[in-house]
C-alpha positions as a LaTeX table, in Angstrom:
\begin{tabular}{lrrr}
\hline
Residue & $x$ (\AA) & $y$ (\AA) & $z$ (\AA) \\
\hline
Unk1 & 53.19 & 182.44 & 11.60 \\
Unk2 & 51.76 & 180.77 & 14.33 \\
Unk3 & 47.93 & 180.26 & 14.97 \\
Unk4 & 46.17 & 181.11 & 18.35 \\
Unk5 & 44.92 & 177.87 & 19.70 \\
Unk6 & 42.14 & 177.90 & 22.37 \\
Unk7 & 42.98 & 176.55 & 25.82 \\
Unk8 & 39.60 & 175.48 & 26.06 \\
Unk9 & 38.39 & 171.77 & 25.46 \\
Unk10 & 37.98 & 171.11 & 21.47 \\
Unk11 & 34.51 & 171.07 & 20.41 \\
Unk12 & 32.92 & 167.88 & 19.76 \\
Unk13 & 32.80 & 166.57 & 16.24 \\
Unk14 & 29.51 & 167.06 & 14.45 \\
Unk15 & 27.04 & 164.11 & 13.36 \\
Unk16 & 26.07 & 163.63 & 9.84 \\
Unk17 & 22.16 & 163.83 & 9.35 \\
Unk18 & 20.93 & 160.49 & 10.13 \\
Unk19 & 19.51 & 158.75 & 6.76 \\
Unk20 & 16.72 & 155.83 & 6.00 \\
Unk21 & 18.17 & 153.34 & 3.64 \\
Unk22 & 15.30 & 153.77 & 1.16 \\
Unk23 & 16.44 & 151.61 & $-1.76$ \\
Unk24 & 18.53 & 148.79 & $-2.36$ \\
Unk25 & 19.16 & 147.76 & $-6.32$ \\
Unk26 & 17.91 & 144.09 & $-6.62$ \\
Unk27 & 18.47 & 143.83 & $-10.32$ \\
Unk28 & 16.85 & 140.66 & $-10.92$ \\
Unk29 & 13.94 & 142.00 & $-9.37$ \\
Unk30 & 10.99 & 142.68 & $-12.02$ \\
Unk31 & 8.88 & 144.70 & $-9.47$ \\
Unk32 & 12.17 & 147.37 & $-9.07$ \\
Unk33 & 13.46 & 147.77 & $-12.77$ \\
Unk34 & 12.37 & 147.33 & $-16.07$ \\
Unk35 & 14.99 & 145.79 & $-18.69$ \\
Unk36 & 15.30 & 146.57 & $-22.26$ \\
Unk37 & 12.87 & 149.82 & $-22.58$ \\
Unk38 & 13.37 & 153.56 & $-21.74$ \\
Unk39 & 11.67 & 156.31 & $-22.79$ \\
Unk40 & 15.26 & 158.11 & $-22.90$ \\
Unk41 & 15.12 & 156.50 & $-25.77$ \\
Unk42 & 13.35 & 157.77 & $-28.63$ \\
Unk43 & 9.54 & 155.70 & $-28.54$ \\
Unk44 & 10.80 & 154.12 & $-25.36$ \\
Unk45 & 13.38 & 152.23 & $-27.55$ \\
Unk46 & 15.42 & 150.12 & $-29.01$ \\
Unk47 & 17.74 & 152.20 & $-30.84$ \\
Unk48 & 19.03 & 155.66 & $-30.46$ \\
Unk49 & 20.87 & 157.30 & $-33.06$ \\
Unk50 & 20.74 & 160.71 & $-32.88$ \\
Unk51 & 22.71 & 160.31 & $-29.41$ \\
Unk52 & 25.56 & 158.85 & $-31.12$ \\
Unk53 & 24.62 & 155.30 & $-29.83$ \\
Unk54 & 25.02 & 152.18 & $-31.56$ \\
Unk55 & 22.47 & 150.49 & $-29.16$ \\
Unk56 & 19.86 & 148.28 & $-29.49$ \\
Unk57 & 17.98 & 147.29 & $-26.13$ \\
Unk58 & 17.40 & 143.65 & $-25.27$ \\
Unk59 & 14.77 & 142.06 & $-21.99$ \\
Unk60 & 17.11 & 139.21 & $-22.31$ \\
Unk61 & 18.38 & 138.47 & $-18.43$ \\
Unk62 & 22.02 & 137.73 & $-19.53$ \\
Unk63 & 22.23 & 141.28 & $-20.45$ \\
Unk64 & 21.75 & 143.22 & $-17.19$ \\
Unk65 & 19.88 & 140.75 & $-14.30$ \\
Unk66 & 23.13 & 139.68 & $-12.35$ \\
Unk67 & 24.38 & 143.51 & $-11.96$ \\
Unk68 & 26.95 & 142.59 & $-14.89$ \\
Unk69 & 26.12 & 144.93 & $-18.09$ \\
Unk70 & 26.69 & 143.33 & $-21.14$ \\
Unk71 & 26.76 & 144.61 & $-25.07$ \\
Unk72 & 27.34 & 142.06 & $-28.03$ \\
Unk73 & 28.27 & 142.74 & $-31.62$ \\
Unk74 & 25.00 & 142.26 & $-33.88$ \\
Unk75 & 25.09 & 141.42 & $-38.03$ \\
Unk76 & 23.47 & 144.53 & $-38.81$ \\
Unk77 & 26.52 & 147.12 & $-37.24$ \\
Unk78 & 23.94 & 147.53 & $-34.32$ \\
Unk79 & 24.77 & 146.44 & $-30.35$ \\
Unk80 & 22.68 & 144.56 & $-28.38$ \\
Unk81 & 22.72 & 146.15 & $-25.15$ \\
Unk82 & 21.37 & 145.98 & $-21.39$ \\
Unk83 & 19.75 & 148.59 & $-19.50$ \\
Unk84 & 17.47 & 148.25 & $-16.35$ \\
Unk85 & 15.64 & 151.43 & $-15.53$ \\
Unk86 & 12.82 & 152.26 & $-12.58$ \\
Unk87 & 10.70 & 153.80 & $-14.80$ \\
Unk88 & 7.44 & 152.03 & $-15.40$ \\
Unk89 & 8.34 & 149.56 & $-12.62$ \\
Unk90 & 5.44 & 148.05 & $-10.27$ \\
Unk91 & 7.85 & 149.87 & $-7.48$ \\
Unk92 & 7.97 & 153.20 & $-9.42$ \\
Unk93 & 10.85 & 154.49 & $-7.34$ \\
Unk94 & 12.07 & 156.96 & $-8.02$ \\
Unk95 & 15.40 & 159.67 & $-6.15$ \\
Unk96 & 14.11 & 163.09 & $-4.95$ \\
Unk97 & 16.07 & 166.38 & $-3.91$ \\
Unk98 & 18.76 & 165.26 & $-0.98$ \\
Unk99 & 18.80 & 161.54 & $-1.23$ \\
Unk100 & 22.39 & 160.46 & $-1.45$ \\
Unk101 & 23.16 & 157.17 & $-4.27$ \\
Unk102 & 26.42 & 154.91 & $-3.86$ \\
Unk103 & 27.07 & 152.59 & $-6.01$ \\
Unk104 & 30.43 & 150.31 & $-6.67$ \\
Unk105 & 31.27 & 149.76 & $-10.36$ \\
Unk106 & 33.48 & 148.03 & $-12.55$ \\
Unk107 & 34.75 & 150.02 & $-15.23$ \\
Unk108 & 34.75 & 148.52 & $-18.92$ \\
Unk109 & 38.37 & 148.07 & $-20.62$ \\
Unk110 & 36.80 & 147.69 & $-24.40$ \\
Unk111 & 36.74 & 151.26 & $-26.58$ \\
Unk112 & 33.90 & 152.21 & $-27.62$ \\
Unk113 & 31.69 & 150.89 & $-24.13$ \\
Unk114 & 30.43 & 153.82 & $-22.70$ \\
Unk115 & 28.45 & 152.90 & $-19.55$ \\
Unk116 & 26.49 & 155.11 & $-17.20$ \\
Unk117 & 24.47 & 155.39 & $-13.82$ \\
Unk118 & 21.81 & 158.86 & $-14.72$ \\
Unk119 & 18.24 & 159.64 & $-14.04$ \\
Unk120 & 15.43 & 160.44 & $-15.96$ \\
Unk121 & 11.82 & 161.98 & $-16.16$ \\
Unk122 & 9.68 & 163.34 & $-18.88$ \\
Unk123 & 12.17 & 164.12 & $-21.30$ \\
Unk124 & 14.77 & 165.90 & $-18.57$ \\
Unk125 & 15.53 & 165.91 & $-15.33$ \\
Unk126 & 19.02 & 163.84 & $-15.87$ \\
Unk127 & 22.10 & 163.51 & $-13.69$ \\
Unk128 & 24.64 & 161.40 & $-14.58$ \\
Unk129 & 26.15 & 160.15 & $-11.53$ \\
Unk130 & 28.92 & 158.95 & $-13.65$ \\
Unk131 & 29.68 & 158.00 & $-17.27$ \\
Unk132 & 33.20 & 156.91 & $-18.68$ \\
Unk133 & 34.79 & 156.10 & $-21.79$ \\
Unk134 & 37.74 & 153.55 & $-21.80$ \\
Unk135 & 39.56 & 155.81 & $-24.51$ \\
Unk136 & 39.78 & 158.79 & $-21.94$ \\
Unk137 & 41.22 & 156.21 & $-19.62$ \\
Unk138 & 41.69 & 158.20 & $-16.45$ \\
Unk139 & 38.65 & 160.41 & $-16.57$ \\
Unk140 & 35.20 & 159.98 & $-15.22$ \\
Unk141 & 32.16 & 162.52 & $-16.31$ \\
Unk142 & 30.03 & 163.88 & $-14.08$ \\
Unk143 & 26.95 & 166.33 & $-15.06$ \\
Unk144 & 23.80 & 167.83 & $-14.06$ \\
Unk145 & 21.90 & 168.84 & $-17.27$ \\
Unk146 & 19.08 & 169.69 & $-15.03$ \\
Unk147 & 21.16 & 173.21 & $-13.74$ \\
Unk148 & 23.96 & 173.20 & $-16.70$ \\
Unk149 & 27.11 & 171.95 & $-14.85$ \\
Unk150 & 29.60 & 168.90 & $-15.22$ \\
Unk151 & 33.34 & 168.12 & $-14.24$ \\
Unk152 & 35.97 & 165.62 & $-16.16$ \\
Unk153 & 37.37 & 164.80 & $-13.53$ \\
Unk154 & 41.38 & 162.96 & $-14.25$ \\
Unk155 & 42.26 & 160.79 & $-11.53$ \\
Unk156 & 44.78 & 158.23 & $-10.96$ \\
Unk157 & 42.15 & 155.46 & $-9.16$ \\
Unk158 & 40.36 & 155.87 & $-13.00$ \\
Unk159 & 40.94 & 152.66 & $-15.39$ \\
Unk160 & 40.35 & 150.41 & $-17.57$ \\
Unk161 & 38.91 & 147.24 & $-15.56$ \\
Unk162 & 39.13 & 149.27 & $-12.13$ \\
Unk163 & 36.45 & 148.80 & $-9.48$ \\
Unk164 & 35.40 & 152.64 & $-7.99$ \\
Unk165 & 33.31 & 153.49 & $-5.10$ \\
Unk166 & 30.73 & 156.46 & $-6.17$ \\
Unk167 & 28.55 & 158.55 & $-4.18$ \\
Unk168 & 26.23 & 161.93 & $-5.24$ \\
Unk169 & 24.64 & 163.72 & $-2.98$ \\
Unk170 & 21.17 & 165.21 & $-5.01$ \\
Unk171 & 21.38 & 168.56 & $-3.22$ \\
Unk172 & 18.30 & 170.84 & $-4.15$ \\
Unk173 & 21.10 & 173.40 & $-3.83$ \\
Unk174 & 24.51 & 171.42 & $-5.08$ \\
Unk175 & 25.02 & 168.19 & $-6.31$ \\
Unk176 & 28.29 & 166.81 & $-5.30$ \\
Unk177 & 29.87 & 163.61 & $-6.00$ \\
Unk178 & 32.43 & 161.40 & $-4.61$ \\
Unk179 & 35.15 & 158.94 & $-5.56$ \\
Unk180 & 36.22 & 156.15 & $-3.52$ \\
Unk181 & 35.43 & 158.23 & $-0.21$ \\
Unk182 & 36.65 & 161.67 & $-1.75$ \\
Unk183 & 34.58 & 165.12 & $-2.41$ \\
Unk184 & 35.64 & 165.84 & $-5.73$ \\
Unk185 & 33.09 & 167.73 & $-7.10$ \\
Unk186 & 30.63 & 169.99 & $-5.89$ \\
Unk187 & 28.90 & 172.19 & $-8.85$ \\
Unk188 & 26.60 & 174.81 & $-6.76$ \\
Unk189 & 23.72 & 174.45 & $-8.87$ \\
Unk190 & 21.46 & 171.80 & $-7.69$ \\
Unk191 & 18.33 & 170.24 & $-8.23$ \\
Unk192 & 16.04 & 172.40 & $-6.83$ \\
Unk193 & 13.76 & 171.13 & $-4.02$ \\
Unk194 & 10.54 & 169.40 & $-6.11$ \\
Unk195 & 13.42 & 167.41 & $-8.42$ \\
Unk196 & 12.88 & 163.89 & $-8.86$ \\
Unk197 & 13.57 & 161.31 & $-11.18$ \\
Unk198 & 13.85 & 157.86 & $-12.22$ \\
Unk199 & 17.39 & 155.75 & $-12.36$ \\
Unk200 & 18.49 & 153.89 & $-15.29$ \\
Unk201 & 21.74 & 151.78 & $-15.34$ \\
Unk202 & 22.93 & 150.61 & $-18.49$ \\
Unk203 & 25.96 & 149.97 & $-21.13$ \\
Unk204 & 25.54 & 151.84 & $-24.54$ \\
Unk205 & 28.61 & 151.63 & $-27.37$ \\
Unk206 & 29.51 & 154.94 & $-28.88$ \\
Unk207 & 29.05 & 155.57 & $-32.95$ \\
Unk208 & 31.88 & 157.50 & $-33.11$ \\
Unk209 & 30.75 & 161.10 & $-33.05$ \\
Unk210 & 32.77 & 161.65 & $-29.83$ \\
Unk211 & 34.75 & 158.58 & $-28.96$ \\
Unk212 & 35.71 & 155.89 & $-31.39$ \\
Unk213 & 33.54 & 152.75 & $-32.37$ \\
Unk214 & 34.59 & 149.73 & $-30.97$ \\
Unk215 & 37.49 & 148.05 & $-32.56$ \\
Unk216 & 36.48 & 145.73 & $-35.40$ \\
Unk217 & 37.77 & 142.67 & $-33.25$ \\
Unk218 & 35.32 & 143.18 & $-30.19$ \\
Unk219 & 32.57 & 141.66 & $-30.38$ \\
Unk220 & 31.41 & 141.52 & $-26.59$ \\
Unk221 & 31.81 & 143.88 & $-24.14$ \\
Unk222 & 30.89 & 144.75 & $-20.25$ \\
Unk223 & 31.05 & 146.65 & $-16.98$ \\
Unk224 & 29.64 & 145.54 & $-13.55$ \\
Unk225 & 26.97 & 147.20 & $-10.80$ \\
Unk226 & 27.96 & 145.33 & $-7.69$ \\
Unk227 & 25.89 & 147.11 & $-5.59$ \\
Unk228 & 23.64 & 150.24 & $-5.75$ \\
Unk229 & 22.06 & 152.20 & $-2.86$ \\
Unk230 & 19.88 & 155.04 & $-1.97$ \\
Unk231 & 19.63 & 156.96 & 1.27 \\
Unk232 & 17.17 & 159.37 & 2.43 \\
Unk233 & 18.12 & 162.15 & 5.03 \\
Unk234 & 15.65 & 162.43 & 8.04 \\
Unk235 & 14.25 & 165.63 & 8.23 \\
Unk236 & 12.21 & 164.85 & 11.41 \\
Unk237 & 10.01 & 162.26 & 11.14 \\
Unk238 & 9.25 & 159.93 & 8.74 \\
Unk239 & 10.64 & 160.52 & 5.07 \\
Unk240 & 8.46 & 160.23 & 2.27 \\
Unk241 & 9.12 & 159.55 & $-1.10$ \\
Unk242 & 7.75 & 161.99 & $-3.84$ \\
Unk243 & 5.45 & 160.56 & $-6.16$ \\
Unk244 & 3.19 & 161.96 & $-9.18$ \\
Unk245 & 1.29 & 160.92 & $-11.84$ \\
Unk246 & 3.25 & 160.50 & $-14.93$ \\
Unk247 & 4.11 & 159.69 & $-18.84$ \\
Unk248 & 6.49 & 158.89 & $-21.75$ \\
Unk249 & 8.27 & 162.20 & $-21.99$ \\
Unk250 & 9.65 & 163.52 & $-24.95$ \\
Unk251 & 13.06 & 161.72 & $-25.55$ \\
Unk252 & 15.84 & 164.31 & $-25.60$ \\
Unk253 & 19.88 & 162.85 & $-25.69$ \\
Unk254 & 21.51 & 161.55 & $-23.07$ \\
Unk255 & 24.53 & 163.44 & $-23.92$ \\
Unk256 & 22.35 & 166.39 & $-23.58$ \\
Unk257 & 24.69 & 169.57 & $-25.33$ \\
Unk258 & 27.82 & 167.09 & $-24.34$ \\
Unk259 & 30.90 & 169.49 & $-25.50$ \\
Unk260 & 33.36 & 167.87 & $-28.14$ \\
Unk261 & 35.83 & 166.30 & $-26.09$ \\
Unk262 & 39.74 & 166.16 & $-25.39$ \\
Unk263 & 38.49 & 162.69 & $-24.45$ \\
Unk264 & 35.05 & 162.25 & $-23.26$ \\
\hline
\end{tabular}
């Protein structure tokens, strides 16, 4: 069948919104994250159990500060483990309804490492702009727990030790998210337009309620932030950044109501 084309000239291609680069991830940077506390974690920290974690949060620089996420073997069956968050920060940033993150990551190759890039606030308010689990080897997760959604997404750029270009778009109607320059998910839910939230960054080790411990040989383990951005869509004028007056929220699971999985 053949398709009526127009003899008129084609029309010209449209512009994406223009955007303010509003954050730049400076990791050793004291005033832009906090290392070694969250209050995704019950009491802000160290340990988290009850979210199938075997983590316990260290300040110590070598763990998170050069963008490279680390997680050693303690005597005690625990982890030590690095995690930077904004949350509590002299900064205080925080991403709002349409801002757009990209971020390019290393992925782990040791079972049991289970890194993430999410947000946080008062208890809720998490997307995970990407978690993976090195068992599942070709599959990255993507939720919103704020509107009930998520994709395992299978994908052949998806390994063990690969490097991955992400992007999510915080739409107050859709979040969508990106690999390595591709839509590949789009969930029609959202944030709504008030959302905003905190980022955290760090490298927890799975207890083995959904993916398996590490093996008894590891005893170090890592995955690597090389950089991390945040744009802002102009709406006209000058963007501003939302800000309220907050505190420790409850601390609910990371996982959230994470289904049993045929990997992750």
């Amino acid at each position: 069948m053949n398709e009526p084309t127009s003899r008129g000239p084609l029309p010209a291609p449209r512009d994406p919104p223009s955007s303010d680069l509003v954050f730049t991830a400076d990791f050793s940077s004291t005033t832009q994250w906090v290392a070694g506390r969250s209050w995704a974690y019950p009491g802000g920290g160290p340990v988290n159990p009850g979210d199938d974690k075997l983590d316990h949060l260290v300040r110590d620089a070598d763990y998170s500060r050069s963008g490279v996420f680390r997680a050693t073997r303690r005597a005690d069956g625990m982890w030590n483990t690095g995690l930077l968050t904004t949350e509590g920060s002299e900064e205080d940033f925080t991403v709002q309804a349409g801002d757009v993150l990209e971020a390019r990551v290393r992925l782990p190759r040791e079972i049991g490492a289970w890194p993430a890039i999410w947000t946080w606030r008062d208890g809720d308010q998490e997307i995970d702009v990407f978690e993976y689990h090195p068992d599942n080897t070709d599959v990255l997760e993507f939720t919103n727990h704020v509107k009930g959604a998520n994709r395992y997404l299978h994908s052949d750029a998806v390994q063990p030790g690969a490097w991955v270009d992400l992007r999510t778009e915080f739409g107050a109607r859709s979040v969508v998210w990106w690999l390595n320059g591709t839509r590949v998910f789009a969930d029609g839910r959202g944030v709504g337009h008030s959302w905003y939230a905190y980022l955290i960054v760090n490298l927890s080790v799975c207890a083995g309620r959904y993916h398996p411990r590490p093996s008894r040989g590891t005893t170090e383990m890592s995955f690597e932030v090389s950089s991390l951005v945040v744009r802002r869509p102009r709406a006209g004028g000058t963007p501003q950044r939302a800000t309220a007056a907050h505190g420790p929220g409850a601390a609910t699971t990371e996982g959230g109501s994470e289904p049993q999985p045929t990997g992750p």
